[in-house]
Tab-separated table of C-alpha atoms and ligand atoms in Angstrom:
chain	number	residue	atom	x	y	z
A	352	MET	CA	10.059	11.246	28.114
A	353	SER	CA	7.140	10.496	25.806
A	354	GLU	CA	7.573	13.913	24.150
A	355	ILE	CA	11.096	13.107	23.015
A	356	TRP	CA	10.037	9.601	21.857
A	357	THR	CA	7.336	11.200	19.730
A	358	ALA	CA	9.705	13.893	18.464
A	359	VAL	CA	12.283	11.301	17.393
A	360	ASP	CA	9.643	9.151	15.657
A	361	THR	CA	8.300	12.263	13.907
A	362	TYR	CA	11.821	13.215	12.794
A	363	LEU	CA	12.437	9.656	11.543
A	364	GLY	CA	9.135	9.919	9.706
A	365	THR	CA	10.530	12.835	7.696
A	366	LEU	CA	13.477	10.629	6.655
A	367	PHE	CA	11.294	7.559	5.959
A	368	PRO	CA	7.880	8.929	4.959
A	369	ASP	CA	4.949	6.590	4.357
A	370	ASP	CA	3.937	6.629	0.700
A	371	ALA	CA	0.548	7.870	-0.532
A	372	VAL	CA	-1.066	4.396	-0.372
A	373	LEU	CA	-0.128	3.899	3.294
A	374	GLN	CA	-1.196	7.444	4.156
A	375	ALA	CA	-4.534	6.892	2.420
A	376	ALA	CA	-5.002	3.629	4.343
A	377	VAL	CA	-4.510	5.419	7.658
A	378	GLU	CA	-6.830	8.210	6.495
A	379	ARG	CA	-9.583	5.756	5.483
A	380	GLY	CA	-9.320	4.067	8.884
A	381	ARG	CA	-9.695	7.446	10.565
A	382	THR	CA	-12.666	8.644	8.497
A	383	GLU	CA	-14.367	5.265	9.018
A	384	GLY	CA	-14.003	5.745	12.763
A	385	LEU	CA	-11.586	2.882	13.451
A	386	PRO	CA	-9.356	3.188	16.533
A	387	GLU	CA	-5.860	4.558	15.811
A	388	ILE	CA	-3.965	1.548	17.103
A	389	ALA	CA	-2.106	0.314	14.026
A	390	VAL	CA	1.626	-0.308	14.317
A	391	SER	CA	3.699	2.844	13.859
A	392	PRO	CA	5.227	3.638	10.457
A	393	MET	CA	8.701	2.574	11.597
A	394	GLN	CA	7.293	-0.691	13.015
A	395	GLY	CA	5.422	-1.360	9.781
A	396	ARG	CA	8.686	-0.828	7.951
A	397	LEU	CA	10.384	-3.296	10.321
A	398	LEU	CA	7.746	-5.956	9.592
A	399	ASN	CA	8.334	-5.468	5.858
A	400	ILE	CA	12.121	-5.685	6.211
A	401	LEU	CA	11.987	-8.837	8.358
A	402	ALA	CA	9.587	-10.569	5.967
A	403	ARG	CA	11.838	-9.784	3.005
A	404	ALA	CA	15.069	-10.650	4.826
A	405	MET	CA	13.701	-14.119	5.570
A	406	GLY	CA	12.176	-14.537	2.111
A	407	ALA	CA	8.658	-15.056	3.477
A	408	ARG	CA	6.262	-16.498	0.892
A	409	ALA	CA	3.307	-17.188	3.207
A	410	ILE	CA	2.266	-14.773	5.947
A	411	LEU	CA	-0.495	-14.934	8.570
A	412	GLU	CA	-1.703	-11.960	10.589
A	413	VAL	CA	-4.053	-12.052	13.575
A	414	GLY	CA	-5.791	-8.663	13.915
A	415	THR	CA	-6.234	-6.674	10.677
A	416	LEU	CA	-7.836	-3.354	11.712
A	417	ALA	CA	-7.663	-1.129	8.572
A	418	GLY	CA	-4.958	-3.233	6.949
A	419	TYR	CA	-2.012	-0.920	7.631
A	420	SER	CA	0.383	-3.635	8.845
A	421	ALA	CA	-1.131	-6.008	6.262
A	422	ILE	CA	-0.057	-3.638	3.484
A	423	TRP	CA	3.501	-3.508	4.848
A	424	LEU	CA	3.603	-7.312	5.126
A	425	GLY	CA	1.770	-7.992	1.856
A	426	ARG	CA	4.262	-5.807	-0.002
A	427	ALA	CA	7.088	-8.017	1.219
A	428	LEU	CA	5.683	-11.051	-0.603
A	429	PRO	CA	6.869	-12.289	-3.978
A	430	ALA	CA	4.305	-12.220	-6.811
A	431	ASP	CA	3.189	-15.800	-6.047
A	432	GLY	CA	3.195	-15.257	-2.268
A	433	ARG	CA	0.087	-15.463	-0.126
A	434	MET	CA	-1.193	-13.858	3.022
A	435	ILE	CA	-4.221	-14.339	5.266
A	436	THR	CA	-5.200	-11.752	7.862
A	437	LEU	CA	-7.835	-12.511	10.525
A	438	GLU	CA	-10.333	-9.922	11.762
A	439	VAL	CA	-13.378	-10.275	14.021
A	440	ASP	CA	-15.033	-6.945	13.210
A	441	ALA	CA	-16.973	-6.838	9.911
A	442	HIS	CA	-16.545	-3.084	9.486
A	443	HIS	CA	-12.781	-3.286	10.092
A	444	ALA	CA	-12.574	-6.133	7.553
A	445	GLU	CA	-14.489	-4.104	4.975
A	446	VAL	CA	-12.224	-1.062	5.423
A	447	ALA	CA	-9.143	-3.292	5.238
A	448	ARG	CA	-10.341	-4.932	2.014
A	449	ALA	CA	-10.776	-1.495	0.455
A	450	ASN	CA	-7.292	-0.437	1.606
A	451	LEU	CA	-5.685	-3.657	0.354
A	452	ALA	CA	-7.426	-3.248	-3.006
A	453	SER	CA	-6.126	0.330	-3.264
A	454	ALA	CA	-2.659	-1.048	-2.510
A	455	GLY	CA	-3.010	-3.556	-5.352
A	456	LEU	CA	-2.610	-6.506	-2.983
A	457	GLN	CA	-5.029	-9.048	-4.466
A	458	ASN	CA	-3.140	-11.908	-2.799
A	459	VAL	CA	-4.071	-10.847	0.740
A	460	GLU	CA	-7.215	-12.551	2.079
A	461	VAL	CA	-9.077	-10.843	4.933
A	462	ARG	CA	-10.897	-13.604	6.805
A	463	LEU	CA	-13.780	-12.505	8.995
A	464	GLY	CA	-14.310	-14.204	12.342
A	465	ALA	CA	-12.924	-14.558	15.846
A	466	ALA	CA	-9.358	-15.851	15.727
A	467	ARG	CA	-10.403	-18.447	18.306
A	468	THR	CA	-12.529	-19.911	15.469
A	469	THR	CA	-10.548	-19.023	12.352
A	470	LEU	CA	-7.131	-20.245	13.581
A	471	PRO	CA	-8.396	-23.805	14.220
A	472	GLN	CA	-10.185	-23.512	10.848
A	473	LEU	CA	-6.871	-22.760	9.129
A	474	ILE	CA	-5.313	-25.796	10.820
A	475	GLU	CA	-8.279	-27.902	9.706
A	476	GLU	CA	-7.836	-26.646	6.121
A	477	SER	CA	-4.069	-27.316	6.189
A	478	ALA	CA	-3.640	-23.657	5.197
A	479	GLY	CA	-0.168	-23.594	6.717
A	480	PRO	CA	2.625	-23.637	7.219
A	481	PHE	CA	3.282	-19.907	7.284
A	482	ASP	CA	6.779	-18.406	7.231
A	483	LEU	CA	5.870	-15.360	9.310
A	484	ILE	CA	2.969	-14.928	11.746
A	485	PHE	CA	2.115	-11.517	13.234
A	486	ILE	CA	-0.102	-11.595	16.340
A	487	ASP	CA	-1.779	-8.235	17.027
A	488	ALA	CA	-5.422	-8.891	18.025
A	489	ASP	CA	-7.128	-8.985	21.448
A	490	LYS	CA	-4.458	-9.441	24.107
A	491	VAL	CA	-6.455	-12.006	26.105
A	492	GLY	CA	-6.147	-14.396	23.179
A	493	TYR	CA	-2.339	-14.233	22.860
A	494	PRO	CA	-1.525	-17.471	24.764
A	495	GLU	CA	-3.954	-19.471	22.604
A	496	TYR	CA	-2.921	-17.680	19.408
A	497	PHE	CA	0.693	-18.618	20.125
A	498	THR	CA	-0.234	-22.275	20.578
A	499	TRP	CA	-2.202	-22.374	17.318
A	500	SER	CA	0.575	-20.453	15.554
A	501	LEU	CA	2.981	-23.270	16.390
A	502	ASP	CA	0.609	-25.686	14.624
A	503	LEU	CA	0.731	-23.409	11.572
A	504	SER	CA	4.538	-23.138	11.568
A	505	HIS	CA	7.597	-24.941	10.227
A	506	ALA	CA	11.184	-24.854	11.456
A	507	GLY	CA	12.301	-21.276	10.898
A	508	THR	CA	8.858	-19.632	11.076
A	509	LEU	CA	9.094	-16.229	12.723
A	510	ILE	CA	6.266	-15.417	15.143
A	511	ILE	CA	6.041	-11.706	16.028
A	512	ALA	CA	3.652	-10.287	18.635
A	513	ASP	CA	2.785	-6.634	19.250
A	514	ASN	CA	1.993	-4.921	22.562
A	515	VAL	CA	3.827	-7.267	24.906
A	516	VAL	CA	5.011	-4.560	27.349
A	517	ARG	CA	1.875	-2.430	27.665
A	518	HIS	CA	3.509	0.705	29.119
A	519	GLY	CA	5.139	-1.512	31.739
A	520	ASN	CA	1.802	-2.774	33.069
A	521	ILE	CA	3.115	-6.321	32.661
A	522	LEU	CA	5.359	-5.761	35.707
A	523	ASP	CA	2.400	-6.055	38.084
A	524	GLU	CA	2.002	-9.745	38.861
A	525	ASN	CA	-1.206	-9.034	40.779
A	526	THR	CA	-2.827	-6.903	38.096
A	527	ASP	CA	-6.552	-7.451	37.610
A	528	ASP	CA	-6.283	-6.238	34.000
A	529	VAL	CA	-7.042	-9.411	32.047
A	530	SER	CA	-5.065	-8.190	29.025
A	531	SER	CA	-1.906	-7.610	31.049
A	532	ARG	CA	-2.334	-10.999	32.742
A	533	ALA	CA	-2.615	-12.699	29.365
A	534	ILE	CA	0.444	-10.883	28.016
A	535	ARG	CA	2.419	-11.917	31.096
A	536	GLU	CA	1.373	-15.492	30.403
A	537	PHE	CA	2.305	-15.127	26.716
A	538	ASN	CA	5.781	-13.767	27.503
A	539	ALA	CA	6.386	-16.590	29.984
A	540	MET	CA	5.232	-19.120	27.377
A	541	ILE	CA	7.592	-17.969	24.636
A	542	ALA	CA	10.443	-17.794	27.157
A	543	ALA	CA	9.900	-21.345	28.411
A	544	ASP	CA	8.726	-23.197	25.286
A	545	ALA	CA	11.580	-25.350	23.962
A	546	ARG	CA	10.015	-25.287	20.489
A	547	VAL	CA	11.058	-21.645	19.986
A	548	ASP	CA	13.939	-19.258	20.633
A	549	ALA	CA	12.495	-15.890	21.539
A	550	THR	CA	13.228	-12.371	22.654
A	551	VAL	CA	11.236	-9.305	23.671
A	552	LEU	CA	12.225	-5.777	22.690
A	553	GLN	CA	10.861	-2.705	24.434
A	554	VAL	CA	9.741	-0.081	21.965
A	555	VAL	CA	9.130	3.648	22.424
A	556	GLY	CA	7.820	6.178	19.948
A	557	VAL	CA	4.609	7.765	18.712
A	558	LYS	CA	2.644	4.873	20.265
A	559	GLY	CA	4.193	5.359	23.709
A	560	HIS	CA	6.040	2.588	25.582
A	561	ASP	CA	5.332	-0.949	24.474
A	562	GLY	CA	7.141	-4.007	23.144
A	563	LEU	CA	7.482	-6.509	20.345
A	564	ALA	CA	8.149	-10.214	20.847
A	565	PHE	CA	10.031	-12.332	18.306
A	566	ALA	CA	10.047	-16.124	18.413
A	567	VAL	CA	11.700	-18.324	15.811
A	568	VAL	CA	10.491	-21.912	15.592
A	569	ARG	CA	13.246	-24.523	16.029
B	1771	LIG	N1	-2.369	-5.169	12.899
B	1771	LIG	C1	-3.107	-3.912	12.749
B	1771	LIG	C2	-3.694	-3.462	14.073
B	1771	LIG	C3	-4.620	-4.462	14.704
B	1771	LIG	S1	-5.583	-3.723	16.023
B	1771	LIG	C4	-2.160	-2.847	12.240
B	1771	LIG	O1	-1.081	-2.698	12.823
B	1771	LIG	O2	-2.485	-2.158	11.263
B	1771	LIG	C5	-6.385	-5.160	16.614
B	1771	LIG	C6	-7.451	-5.731	15.679
B	1771	LIG	O3	-7.770	-7.031	16.170
B	1771	LIG	C7	-8.765	-4.926	15.663
B	1771	LIG	O4	-9.161	-4.654	14.355
B	1771	LIG	C8	-9.759	-5.861	16.332
B	1771	LIG	O5	-11.081	-5.768	15.830
B	1771	LIG	C9	-9.158	-7.218	16.024
B	1771	LIG	N2	-9.590	-8.269	16.946
B	1771	LIG	C10	-9.917	-8.149	18.249
B	1771	LIG	N3	-10.268	-9.330	18.761
B	1771	LIG	C11	-10.157	-10.234	17.764
B	1771	LIG	C12	-10.406	-11.622	17.646
B	1771	LIG	N4	-10.848	-12.319	18.697
B	1771	LIG	N5	-10.186	-12.241	16.464
B	1771	LIG	C13	-9.743	-11.521	15.393
B	1771	LIG	N6	-9.508	-10.199	15.437
B	1771	LIG	C14	-9.715	-9.566	16.585
B	1772	LIG	C1	-4.594	-1.719	21.454
B	1772	LIG	C2	-4.370	-2.769	20.572
B	1772	LIG	C3	-3.231	-2.791	19.814
B	1772	LIG	O1	-2.966	-3.805	18.972
B	1772	LIG	C4	-2.310	-1.762	19.886
B	1772	LIG	O2	-1.194	-1.819	19.113
B	1772	LIG	C5	-2.524	-0.716	20.760
B	1772	LIG	C6	-3.682	-0.693	21.533
B	1772	LIG	C7	-5.816	-1.687	22.271
B	1772	LIG	O3	-6.614	-2.628	22.159
B	1772	LIG	O4	-6.002	-0.736	23.003
B	1773	LIG	MG1	-0.929	-3.732	18.312
């Protein structure tokens, strides 16, 4: 099956090609030795469309990597919009800053540090509320990141999380994979928390079989 998923994504990519800036961002990530785990082009496009459809003016991302999804999200902002993206790895942050500069996105701040530290920092600074929050860092942190995201939200904030299906590994309730355990906990949290209305979509394509979660704050 994965061959046809890839073939369809590749075909869609010919209809909706990434522009030169996005391609250069991916290329810089590759030459700098970063892992190739950014969202797919069609998912990046989805993030951009959702942010624009909701008129997002303030965006928070957890997990920057080379800044590929940050470019898609940053481009959705109005001229006076703002975005903060959190990254624990200094080299990733440096590559992302270069990519965001090449994209002309001066209003996107890459903040270096573990999200476990920087998210409470943002709350302390009253940096919120954000209109859209994209969670895409270490999977073990997702339950905590969701809780902090709620503190950085207002009614109507859209919280999106990547990698919530993990090739179906989340089905195993006895798994000893700590990431899958944490994602199971995260999915149960967004399902049960009365402060949000949420859904999970399975996704297939060039990145295999995974899922995206969407939670809107009441
Ligand atoms: N959103 C990016 C992909 C992010 S990959 C895109 O689609 O383009 C996950 C990133 O999260 C990696 O760069 C990794 O270094 C970072 N990360 C891992 N643990 C983290 C933590 N505790 N705090 C902040 N970032 C973290
Ligand atoms: C991994 C992380 C991601 O955010 C992703 O989209 C795919 C893989 C990983 O840590 O392996
Ligand atoms: Mg991801």
